[in-house]
Short mmCIF file of C-alpha atoms in Angstrom, two decimals:
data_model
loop_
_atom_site.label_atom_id
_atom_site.label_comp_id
_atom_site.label_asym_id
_atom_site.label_seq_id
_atom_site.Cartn_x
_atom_site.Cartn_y
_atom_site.Cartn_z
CA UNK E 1 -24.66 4.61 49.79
CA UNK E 2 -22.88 1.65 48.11
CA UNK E 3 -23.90 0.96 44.93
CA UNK E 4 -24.87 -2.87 44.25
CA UNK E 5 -26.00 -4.50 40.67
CA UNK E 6 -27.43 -7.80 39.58
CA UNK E 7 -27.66 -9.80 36.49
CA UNK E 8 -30.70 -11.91 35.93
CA UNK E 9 -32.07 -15.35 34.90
CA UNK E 10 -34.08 -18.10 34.82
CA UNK E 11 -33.90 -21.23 36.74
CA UNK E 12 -35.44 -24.77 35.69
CA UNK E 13 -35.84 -26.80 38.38
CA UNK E 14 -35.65 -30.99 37.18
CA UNK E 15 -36.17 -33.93 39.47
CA UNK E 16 -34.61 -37.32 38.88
CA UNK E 17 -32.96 -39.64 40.85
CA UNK E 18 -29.04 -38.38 40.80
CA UNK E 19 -26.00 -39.97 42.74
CA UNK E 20 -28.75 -41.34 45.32
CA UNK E 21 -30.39 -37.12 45.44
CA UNK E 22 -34.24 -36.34 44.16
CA UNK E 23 -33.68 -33.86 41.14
CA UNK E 24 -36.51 -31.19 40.98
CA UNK E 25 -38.26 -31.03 37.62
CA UNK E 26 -40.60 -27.94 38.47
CA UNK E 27 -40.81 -25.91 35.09
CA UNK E 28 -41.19 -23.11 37.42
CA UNK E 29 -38.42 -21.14 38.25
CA UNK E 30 -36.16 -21.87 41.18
CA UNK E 31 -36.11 -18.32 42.17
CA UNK E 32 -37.26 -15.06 41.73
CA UNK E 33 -34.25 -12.61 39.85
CA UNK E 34 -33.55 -8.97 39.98
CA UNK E 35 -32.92 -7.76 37.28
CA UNK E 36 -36.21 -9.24 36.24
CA UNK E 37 -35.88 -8.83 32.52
CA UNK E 38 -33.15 -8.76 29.25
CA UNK E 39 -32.03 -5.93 29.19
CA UNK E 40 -32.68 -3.91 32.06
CA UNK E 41 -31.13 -1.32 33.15
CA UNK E 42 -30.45 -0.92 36.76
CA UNK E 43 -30.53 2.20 38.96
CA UNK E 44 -28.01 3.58 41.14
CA UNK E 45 -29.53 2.12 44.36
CA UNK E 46 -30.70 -1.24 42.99
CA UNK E 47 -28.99 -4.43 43.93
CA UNK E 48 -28.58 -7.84 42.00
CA UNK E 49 -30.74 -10.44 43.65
CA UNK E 50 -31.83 -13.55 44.13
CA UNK E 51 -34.64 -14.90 46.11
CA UNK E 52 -34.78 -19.09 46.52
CA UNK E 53 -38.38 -20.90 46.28
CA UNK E 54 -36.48 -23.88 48.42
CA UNK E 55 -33.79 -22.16 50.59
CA UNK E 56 -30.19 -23.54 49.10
CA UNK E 57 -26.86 -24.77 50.45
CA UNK E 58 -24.78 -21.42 50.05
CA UNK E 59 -21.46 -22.46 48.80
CA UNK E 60 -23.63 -24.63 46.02
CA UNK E 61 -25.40 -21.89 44.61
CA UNK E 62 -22.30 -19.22 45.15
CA UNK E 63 -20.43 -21.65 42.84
CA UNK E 64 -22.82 -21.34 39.65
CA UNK E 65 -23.38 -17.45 39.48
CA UNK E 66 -21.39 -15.19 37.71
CA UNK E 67 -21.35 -11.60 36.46
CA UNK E 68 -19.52 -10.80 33.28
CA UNK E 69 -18.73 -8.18 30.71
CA UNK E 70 -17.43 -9.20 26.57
CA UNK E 71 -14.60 -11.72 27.88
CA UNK E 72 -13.88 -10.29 31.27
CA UNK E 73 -15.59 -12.13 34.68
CA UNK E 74 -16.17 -9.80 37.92
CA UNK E 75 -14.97 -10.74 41.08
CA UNK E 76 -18.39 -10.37 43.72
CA UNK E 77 -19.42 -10.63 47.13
CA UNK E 78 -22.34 -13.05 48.12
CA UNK E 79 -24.29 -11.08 50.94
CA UNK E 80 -26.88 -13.68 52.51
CA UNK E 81 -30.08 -11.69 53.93
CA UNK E 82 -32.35 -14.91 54.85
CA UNK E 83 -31.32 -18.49 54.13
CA UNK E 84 -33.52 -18.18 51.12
CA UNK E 85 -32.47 -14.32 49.93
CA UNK E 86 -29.24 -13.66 48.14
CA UNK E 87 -27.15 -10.31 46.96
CA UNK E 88 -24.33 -10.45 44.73
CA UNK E 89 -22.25 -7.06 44.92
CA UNK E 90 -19.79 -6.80 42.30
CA UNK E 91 -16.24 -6.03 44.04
CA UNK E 92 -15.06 -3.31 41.28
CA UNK E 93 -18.27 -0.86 40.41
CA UNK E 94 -20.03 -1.43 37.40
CA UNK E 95 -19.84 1.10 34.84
CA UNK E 96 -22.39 2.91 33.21
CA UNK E 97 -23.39 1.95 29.76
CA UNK E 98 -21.15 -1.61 29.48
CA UNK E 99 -23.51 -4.59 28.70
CA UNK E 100 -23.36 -7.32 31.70
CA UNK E 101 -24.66 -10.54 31.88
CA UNK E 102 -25.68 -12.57 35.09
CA UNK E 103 -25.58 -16.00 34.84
CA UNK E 104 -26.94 -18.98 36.79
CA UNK E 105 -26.05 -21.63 35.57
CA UNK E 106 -25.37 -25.24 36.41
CA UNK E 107 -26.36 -27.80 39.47
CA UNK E 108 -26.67 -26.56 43.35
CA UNK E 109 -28.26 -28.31 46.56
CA UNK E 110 -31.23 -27.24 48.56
CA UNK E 111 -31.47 -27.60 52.49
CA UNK E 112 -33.79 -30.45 52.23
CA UNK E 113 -31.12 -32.49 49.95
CA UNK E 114 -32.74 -32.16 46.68
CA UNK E 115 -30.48 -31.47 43.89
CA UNK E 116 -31.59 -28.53 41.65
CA UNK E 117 -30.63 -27.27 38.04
CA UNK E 118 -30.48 -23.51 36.87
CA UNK E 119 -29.74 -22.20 33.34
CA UNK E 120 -30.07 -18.70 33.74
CA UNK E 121 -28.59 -16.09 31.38
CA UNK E 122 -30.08 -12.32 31.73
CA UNK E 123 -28.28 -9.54 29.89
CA UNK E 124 -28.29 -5.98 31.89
CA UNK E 125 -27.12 -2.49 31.88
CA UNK E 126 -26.06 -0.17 34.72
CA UNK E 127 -27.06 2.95 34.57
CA UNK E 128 -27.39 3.35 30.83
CA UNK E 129 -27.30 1.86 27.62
CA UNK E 130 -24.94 4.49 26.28
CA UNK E 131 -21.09 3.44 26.68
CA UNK E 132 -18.28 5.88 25.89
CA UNK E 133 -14.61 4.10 27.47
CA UNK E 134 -11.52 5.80 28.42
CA UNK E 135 -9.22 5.86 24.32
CA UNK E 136 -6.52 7.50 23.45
CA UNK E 137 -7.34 9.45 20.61
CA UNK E 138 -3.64 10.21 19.41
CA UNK E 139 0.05 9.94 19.93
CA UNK E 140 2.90 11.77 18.57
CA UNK E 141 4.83 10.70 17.22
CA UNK E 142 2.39 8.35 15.34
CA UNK E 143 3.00 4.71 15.54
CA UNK E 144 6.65 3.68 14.82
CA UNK E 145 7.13 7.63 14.66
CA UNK E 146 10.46 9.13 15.24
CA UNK E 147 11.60 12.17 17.73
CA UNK E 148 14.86 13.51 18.98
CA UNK E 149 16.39 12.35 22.54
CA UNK E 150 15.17 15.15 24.32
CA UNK E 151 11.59 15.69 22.48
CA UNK E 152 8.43 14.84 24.98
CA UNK E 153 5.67 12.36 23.99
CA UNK E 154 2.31 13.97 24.03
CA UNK E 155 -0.77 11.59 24.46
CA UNK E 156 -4.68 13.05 23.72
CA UNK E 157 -7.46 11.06 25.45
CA UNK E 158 -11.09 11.59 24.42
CA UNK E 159 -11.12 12.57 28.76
CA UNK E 160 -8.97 13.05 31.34
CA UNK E 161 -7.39 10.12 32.97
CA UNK E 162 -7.25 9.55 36.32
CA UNK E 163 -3.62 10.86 37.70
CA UNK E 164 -3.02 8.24 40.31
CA UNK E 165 -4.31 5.54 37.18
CA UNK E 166 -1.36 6.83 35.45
CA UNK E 167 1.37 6.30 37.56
CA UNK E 168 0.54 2.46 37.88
CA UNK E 169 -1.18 1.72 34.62
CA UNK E 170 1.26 3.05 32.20
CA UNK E 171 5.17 1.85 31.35
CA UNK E 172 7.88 2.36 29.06
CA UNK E 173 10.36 -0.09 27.98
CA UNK E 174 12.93 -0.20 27.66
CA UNK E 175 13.06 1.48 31.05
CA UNK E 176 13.73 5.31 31.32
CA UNK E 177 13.34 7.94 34.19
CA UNK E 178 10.62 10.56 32.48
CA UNK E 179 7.69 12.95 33.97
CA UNK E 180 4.05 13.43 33.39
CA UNK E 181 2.15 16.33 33.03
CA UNK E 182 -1.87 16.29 32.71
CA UNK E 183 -3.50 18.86 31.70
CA UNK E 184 -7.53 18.50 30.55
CA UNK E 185 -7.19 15.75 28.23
CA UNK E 186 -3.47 15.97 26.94
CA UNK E 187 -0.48 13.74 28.75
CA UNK E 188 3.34 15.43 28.15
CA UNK E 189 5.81 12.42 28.49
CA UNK E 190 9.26 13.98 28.77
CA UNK E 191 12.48 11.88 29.66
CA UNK E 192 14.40 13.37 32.90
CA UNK E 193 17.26 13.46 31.09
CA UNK E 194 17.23 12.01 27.65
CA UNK E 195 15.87 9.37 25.45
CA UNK E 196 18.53 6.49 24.55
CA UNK E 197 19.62 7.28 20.83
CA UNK E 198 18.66 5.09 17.95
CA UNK E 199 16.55 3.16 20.39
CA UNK E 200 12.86 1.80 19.96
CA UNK E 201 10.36 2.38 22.38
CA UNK E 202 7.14 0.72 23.73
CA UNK E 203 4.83 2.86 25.72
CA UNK E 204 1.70 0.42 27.21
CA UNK E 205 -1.36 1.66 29.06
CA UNK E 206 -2.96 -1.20 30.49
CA UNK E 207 -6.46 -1.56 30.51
CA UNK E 208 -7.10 -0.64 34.67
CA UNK E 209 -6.57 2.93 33.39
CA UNK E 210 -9.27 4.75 33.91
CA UNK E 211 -10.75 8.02 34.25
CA UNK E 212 -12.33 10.14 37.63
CA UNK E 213 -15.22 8.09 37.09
CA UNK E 214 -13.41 4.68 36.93
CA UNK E 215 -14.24 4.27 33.62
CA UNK E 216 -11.26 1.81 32.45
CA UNK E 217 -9.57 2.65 29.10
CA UNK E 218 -11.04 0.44 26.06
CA UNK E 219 -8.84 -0.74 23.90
CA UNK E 220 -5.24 -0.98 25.71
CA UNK E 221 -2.78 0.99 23.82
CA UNK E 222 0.56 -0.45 23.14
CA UNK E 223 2.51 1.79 20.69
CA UNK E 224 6.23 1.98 19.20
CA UNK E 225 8.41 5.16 18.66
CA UNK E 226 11.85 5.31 17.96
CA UNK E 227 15.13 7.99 19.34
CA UNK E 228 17.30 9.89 16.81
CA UNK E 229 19.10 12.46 17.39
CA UNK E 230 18.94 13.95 14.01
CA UNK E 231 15.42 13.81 13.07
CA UNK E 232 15.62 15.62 9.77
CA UNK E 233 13.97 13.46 7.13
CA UNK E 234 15.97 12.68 4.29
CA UNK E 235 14.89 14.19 0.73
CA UNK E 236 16.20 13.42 -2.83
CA UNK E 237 17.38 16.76 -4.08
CA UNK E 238 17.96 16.05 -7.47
CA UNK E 239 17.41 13.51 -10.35
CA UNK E 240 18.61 14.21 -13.77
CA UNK E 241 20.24 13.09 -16.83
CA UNK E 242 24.15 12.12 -15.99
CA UNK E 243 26.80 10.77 -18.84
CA UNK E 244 26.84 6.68 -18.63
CA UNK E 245 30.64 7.03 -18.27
CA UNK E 246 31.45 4.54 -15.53
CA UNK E 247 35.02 5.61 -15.24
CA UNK E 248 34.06 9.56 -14.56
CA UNK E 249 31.45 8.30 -12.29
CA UNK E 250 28.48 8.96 -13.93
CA UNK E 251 28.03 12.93 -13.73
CA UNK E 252 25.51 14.88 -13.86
CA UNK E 253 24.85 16.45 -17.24
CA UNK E 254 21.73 17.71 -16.57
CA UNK E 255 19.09 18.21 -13.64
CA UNK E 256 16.33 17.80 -15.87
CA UNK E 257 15.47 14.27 -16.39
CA UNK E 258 13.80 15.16 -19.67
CA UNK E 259 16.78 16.04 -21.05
CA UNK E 260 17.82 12.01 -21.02
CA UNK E 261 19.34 10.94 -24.23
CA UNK E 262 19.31 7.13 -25.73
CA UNK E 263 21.94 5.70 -23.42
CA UNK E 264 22.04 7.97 -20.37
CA UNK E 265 22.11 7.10 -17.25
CA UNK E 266 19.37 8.73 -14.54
CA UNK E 267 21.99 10.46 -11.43
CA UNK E 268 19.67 11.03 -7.87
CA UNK E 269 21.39 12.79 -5.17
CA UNK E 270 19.81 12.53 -1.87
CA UNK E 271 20.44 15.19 0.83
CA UNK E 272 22.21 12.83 3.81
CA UNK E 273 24.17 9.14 3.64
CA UNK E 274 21.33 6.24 2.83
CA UNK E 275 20.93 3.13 4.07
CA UNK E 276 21.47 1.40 0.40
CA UNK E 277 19.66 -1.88 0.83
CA UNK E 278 16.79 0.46 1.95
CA UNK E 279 16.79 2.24 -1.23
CA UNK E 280 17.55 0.06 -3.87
CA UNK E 281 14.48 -1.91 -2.55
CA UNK E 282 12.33 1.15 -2.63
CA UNK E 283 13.73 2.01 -6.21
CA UNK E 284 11.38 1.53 -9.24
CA UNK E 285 11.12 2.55 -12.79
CA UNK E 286 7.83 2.17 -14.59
CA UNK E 287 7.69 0.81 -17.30
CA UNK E 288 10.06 -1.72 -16.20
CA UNK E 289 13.43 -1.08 -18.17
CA UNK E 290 16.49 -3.41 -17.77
CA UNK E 291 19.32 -1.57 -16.12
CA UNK E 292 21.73 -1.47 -13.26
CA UNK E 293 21.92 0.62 -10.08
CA UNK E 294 25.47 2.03 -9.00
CA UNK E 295 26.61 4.18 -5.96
CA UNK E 296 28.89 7.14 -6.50
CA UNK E 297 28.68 7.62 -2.60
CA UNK E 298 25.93 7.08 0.33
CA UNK E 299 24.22 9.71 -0.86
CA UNK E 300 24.12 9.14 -4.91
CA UNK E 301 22.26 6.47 -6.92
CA UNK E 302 22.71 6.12 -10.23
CA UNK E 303 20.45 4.29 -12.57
CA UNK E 304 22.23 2.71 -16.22
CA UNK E 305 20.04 1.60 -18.97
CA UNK E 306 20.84 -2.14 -19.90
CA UNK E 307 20.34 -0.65 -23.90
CA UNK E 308 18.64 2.43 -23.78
CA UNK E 309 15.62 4.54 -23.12
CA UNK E 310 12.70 3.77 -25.88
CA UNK E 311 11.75 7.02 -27.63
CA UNK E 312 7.91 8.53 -26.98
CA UNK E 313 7.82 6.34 -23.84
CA UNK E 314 6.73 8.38 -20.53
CA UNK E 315 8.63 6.84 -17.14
CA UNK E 316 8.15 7.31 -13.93
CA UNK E 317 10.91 7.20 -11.30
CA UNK E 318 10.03 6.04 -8.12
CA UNK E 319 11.56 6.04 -4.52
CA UNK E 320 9.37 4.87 -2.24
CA UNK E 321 8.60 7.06 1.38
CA UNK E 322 10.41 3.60 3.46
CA UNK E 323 13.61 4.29 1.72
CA UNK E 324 15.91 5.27 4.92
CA UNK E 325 19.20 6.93 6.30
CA UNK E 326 20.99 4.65 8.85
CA UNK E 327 19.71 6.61 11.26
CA UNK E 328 16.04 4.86 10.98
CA UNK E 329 14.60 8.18 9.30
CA UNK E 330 12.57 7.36 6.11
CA UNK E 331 11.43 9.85 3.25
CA UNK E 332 8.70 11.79 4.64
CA UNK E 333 6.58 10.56 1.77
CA UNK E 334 7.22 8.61 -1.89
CA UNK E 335 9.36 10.78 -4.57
CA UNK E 336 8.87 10.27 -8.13
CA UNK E 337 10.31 11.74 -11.36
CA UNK E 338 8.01 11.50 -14.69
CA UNK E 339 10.16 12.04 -17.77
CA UNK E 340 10.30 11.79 -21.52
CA UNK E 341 13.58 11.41 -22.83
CA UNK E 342 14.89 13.70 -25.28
CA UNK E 343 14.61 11.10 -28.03
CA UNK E 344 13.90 12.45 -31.77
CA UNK E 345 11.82 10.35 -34.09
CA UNK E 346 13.35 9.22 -37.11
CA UNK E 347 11.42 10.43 -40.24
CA UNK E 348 12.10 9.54 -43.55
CA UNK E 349 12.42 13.56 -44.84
CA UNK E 350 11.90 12.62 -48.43
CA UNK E 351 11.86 10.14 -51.18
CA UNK E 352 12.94 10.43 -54.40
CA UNK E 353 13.24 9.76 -58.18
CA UNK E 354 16.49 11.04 -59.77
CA UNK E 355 15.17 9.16 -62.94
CA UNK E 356 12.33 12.19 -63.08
CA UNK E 357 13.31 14.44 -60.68
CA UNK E 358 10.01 13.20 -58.52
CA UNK E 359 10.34 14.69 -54.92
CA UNK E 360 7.76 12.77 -52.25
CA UNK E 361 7.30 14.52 -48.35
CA UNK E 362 4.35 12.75 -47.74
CA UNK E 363 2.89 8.70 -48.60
CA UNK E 364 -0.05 6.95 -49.81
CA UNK E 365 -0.28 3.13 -50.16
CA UNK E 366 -3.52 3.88 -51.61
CA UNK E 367 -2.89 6.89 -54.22
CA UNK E 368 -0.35 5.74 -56.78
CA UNK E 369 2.19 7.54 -58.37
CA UNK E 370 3.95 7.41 -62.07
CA UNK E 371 7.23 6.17 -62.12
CA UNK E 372 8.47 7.27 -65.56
CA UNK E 373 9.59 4.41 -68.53
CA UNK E 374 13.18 3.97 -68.56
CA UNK E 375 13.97 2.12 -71.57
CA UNK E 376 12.46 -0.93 -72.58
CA UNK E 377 11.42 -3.62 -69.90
CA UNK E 378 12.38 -4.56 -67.68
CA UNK E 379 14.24 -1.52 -66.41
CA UNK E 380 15.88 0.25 -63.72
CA UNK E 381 15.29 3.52 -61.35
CA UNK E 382 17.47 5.14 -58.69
CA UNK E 383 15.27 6.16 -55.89
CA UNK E 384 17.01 8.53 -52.95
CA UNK E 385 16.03 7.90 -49.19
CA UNK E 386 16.64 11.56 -46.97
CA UNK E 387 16.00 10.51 -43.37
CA UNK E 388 15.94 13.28 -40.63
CA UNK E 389 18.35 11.45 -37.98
CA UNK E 390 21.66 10.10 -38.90
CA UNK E 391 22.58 6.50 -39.86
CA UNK E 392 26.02 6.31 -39.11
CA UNK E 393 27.28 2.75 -38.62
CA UNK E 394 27.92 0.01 -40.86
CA UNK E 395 25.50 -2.09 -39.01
CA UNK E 396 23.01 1.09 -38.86
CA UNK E 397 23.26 1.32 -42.60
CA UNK E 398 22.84 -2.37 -43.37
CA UNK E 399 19.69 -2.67 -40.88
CA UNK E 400 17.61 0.16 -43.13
CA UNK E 401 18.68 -1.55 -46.32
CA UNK E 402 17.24 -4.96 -45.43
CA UNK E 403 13.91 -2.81 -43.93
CA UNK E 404 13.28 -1.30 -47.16
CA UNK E 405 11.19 -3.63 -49.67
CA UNK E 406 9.72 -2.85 -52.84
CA UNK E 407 7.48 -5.43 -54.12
CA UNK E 408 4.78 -5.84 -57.56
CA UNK E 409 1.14 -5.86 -56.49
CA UNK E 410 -1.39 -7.10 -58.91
CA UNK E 411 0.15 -8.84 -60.90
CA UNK E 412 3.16 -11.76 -61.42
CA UNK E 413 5.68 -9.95 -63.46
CA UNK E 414 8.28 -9.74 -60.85
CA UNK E 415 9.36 -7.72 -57.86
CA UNK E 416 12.21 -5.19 -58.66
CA UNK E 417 15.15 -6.38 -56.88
CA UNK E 418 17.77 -3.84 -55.12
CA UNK E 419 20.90 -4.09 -57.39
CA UNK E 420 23.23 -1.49 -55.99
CA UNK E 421 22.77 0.45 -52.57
CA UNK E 422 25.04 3.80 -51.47
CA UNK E 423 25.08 5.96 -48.77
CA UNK E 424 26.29 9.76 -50.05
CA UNK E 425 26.17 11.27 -46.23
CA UNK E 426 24.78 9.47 -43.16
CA UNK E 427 21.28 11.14 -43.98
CA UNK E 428 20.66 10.21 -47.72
CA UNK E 429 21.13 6.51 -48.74
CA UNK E 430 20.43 5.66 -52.90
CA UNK E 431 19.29 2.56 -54.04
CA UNK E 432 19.02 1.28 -57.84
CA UNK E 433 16.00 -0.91 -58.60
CA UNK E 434 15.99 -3.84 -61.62
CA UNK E 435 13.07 -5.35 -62.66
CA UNK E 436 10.56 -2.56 -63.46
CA UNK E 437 7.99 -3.15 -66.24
CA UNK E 438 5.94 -0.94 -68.53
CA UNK E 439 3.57 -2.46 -71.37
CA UNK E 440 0.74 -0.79 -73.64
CA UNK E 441 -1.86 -3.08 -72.48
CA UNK E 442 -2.23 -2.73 -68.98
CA UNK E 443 -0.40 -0.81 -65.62
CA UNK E 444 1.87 -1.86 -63.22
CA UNK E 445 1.56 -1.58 -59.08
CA UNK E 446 4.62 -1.70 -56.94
CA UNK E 447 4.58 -1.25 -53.17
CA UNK E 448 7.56 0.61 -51.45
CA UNK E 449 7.98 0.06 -48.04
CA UNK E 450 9.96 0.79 -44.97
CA UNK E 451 9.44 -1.00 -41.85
CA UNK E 452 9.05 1.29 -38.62
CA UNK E 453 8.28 1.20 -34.98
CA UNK E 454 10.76 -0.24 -32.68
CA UNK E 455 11.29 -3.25 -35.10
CA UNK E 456 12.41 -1.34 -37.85
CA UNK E 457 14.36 1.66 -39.21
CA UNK E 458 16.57 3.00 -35.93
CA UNK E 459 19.67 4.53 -35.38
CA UNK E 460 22.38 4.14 -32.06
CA UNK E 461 20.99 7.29 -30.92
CA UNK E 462 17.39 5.03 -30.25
CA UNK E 463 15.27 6.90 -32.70
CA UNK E 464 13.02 4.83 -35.26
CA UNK E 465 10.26 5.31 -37.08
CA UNK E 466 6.91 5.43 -35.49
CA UNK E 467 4.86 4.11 -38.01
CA UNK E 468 5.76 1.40 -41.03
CA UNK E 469 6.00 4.35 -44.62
CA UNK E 470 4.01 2.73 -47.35
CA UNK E 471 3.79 4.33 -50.88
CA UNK E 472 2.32 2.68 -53.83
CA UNK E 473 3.99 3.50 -57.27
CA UNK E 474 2.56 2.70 -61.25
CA UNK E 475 4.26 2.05 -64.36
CA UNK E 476 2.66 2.74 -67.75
CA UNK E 477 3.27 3.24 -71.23
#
């Protein structure tokens, strides 16, 4: 038996006077619908109806009812039983599940000449209220995917499609000679010959596909893949410290990029030719540092500090998964590189007073310590400065002179001023103080003090202090 639907509603019926016609104003409705309420869900044997109070001019009424489903309008048939009896078949079959509505809407003519108004709008089911479309569940490749020129496609539905569907409802492009094979719920794709190399694909299945039950496919797919022959993914393979020696092209001293020192540069070798605008664009270094990026060859990357690494800083390298070969083929997923470079501190070792042999490893701004009288005031002491890290330069040397201060506290008697400043190795640097006081009545405070963190005491190797040394000294009689 042929299955017919209907979509329902309700009719107002308004009489004026309307290019020269009498307009019906009968709140009642102008017919009788099937289905007769929202929402109703129609059997297998039940048609979509209509049945006129006044019997109507055909064409008029066949011009105001639709059937429709979200945005898409069915084509029907209007199959007239009486002048005044009316059902609409919908051409394709309805399917089970989809919400329809039926809709009469708009002006239409009875026999007698009276012009009549409908505004009908019935929502409806067939069959059921439960909906389950045609998908496509997966695709591999994925989305923008890569596979080699010979490699199949292979498409999993949530059901089988319908064969003959297939052969009409799906395309490639650009256009290529390739079989199907369906079995259950899983389409093989596989080129007669051979995928076009280094090409992109487009594979569409429109939305007549459908399933053995004509239930169309919901959404349409439309998906990209691309051909390379070579579908090994590209990999960094190494990243370590290298010499920052431009004219030996920066090599490798090291795989370990913990083993960095102050001014090396960072060396990553990748295991095929790069695209290099791809990389460098996927390249980042956090925290940000200043540097430059150089290429020993497609396939090396090299990475110079603008100054140097800071000491007790943690970086991360990072090359992002879209860096790519010229082939297309991308990192399979992001590489990164965490490293501390091998950066010592610089510690001042010991300070000392060759005036009474006084030997200090540790420093208290708060817990003073005698300084011995040295002849009458004011008077000098040699104090000796042992750092652990080497202060080699001339520039070095004069940067931890000026960071060292020694200034009175307390009091206004004067600050002991640095008279005469030598280095005996580049580890021990001696300094002669004028301007030290001792008197019966009362003490003297001075503060030593030695500037550190990145601002202060450092060497060309990029060690410093961490912290700012502060010890507080007393004179007395």
């Amino acid at each position: 038996m042929k299955i017919r639907r209907l979509y329902s509603g309700f009719l107002v019926i308004s009489a004026v006077f309307l290019s020269c016609s009498l307009i019906d104003l009968d709140p009642d409705e102008v017919c009788t619908l099937n289905p007769s309420k929202d929402y109703q869900v129609l059997a297998a044997d039940e048609d979509i109806t209509l049945e006129f109070r006044d019997k109507p001019n055909r064409y008029t009424v066949e011009q105001i009812i639709t059937i429709s489903s979200a945005d898409r309008k069915q084509d029907c048939h209007f199959l007239w039983q009486d002048d005044d009896r009316l059902t609409v078949d919908p051409v394709k079959e309805l399917i089970p599940g989809i919400r329809y509505e039926i809709s009469v809407d708009g002006y239409f003519e009875s026999r007698n000449g009276r012009s009549l108004e409908a505004d009908i709008h019935r929502p409806f089911y067939y069959l059921s209220e439960d909906y389950s479309p045609l998908q496509l569940l997966s695709m591999a490749p994925g989305e923008g995917g890569t596979i080699s020129d010979g490699e199949s496609l292979v498409l999993e539905f949530n059901r089988a499609p319908d064969e003959a569907a297939l052969i009409k409802d799906l395309s490639l492009s650009p256009d290529t000679a390739y079989t199907c094979s369906l079995e259950d719920m899983t389409l093989t794709i596989t080129p007669e010959e051979k995928w076009t190399n280094l090409t992109d694909y487009t594979l569409k299945l429109s939305s007549e596909l459908h399933d053995a039950e004509a239930v169309p496919l919901d959404p349409e797919v439309e998906r990209t893949f691309r051909v390379c022959a070579d579908t090994d993914l590209p990999a960094v393979t190494a990243c370590g410290a290298a010499d920052n020696d431009r004219s030996a092209r920066f090599p490798y001293k090291s795989f370990e990029a913990d083993l960095l020192r102050y001014t090396d540069a960072v060396r990553i070798s990748f295991s095929e030719d790069m695209d290099r605008g791809s990389v460098e664009n996927a390249f980042s270094l956090t925290p940000n540092l200043s540097g430059d990026l150089y290429w020993d060859s497609d396939r090396c990357l090299i990475f110079v500090p603008e100054t140097g690494w800071v000491m007790n800083t943690e970086y991360t390298l990072r090359i992002a998964e879209d860096a790519e070969n010229p082939a297309g083929l991308s990192l399979e997923e992001d590489y990164e590189s965490v490293f501390l470079p091998d950066i010592e501190p610089l510690d001042l070792a010991s300070l000392e007073c060759l005036d009474n042999s006084l030997v200090l490893n540790s420093y208290s701004s708060s817990a003073p310590v005698d300084l011995p009288e040295n002849g009458p005031s004011p008077y000098e002491l040699t104090f000796r400065f042992t750092f652990s890290r080497p202060i080699v330069t001339d520039r070095e040397k004069q940067d931890v002179q000026n960071s060292i201060s020694l200034y009175e506290t307390f009091s206004s008697d004067g600050s002991p001023r640095q008279s005469q400043c030598t280095w005996g190795s580049s580890y021990a640097l001696t300094i002669i103080y004028t301007g030290f006081n001792s008197t019966a009545d009362r003490e003297h405070y001075y503060l030593l003090e030695i500037k550190g963190s990145e601002e202060g005491i450092r060497n060309d190797e990029g060690s410093f202090m961490p912290e700012t040394v502060k010890q507080l000294f007393r004179t007395k009689s």
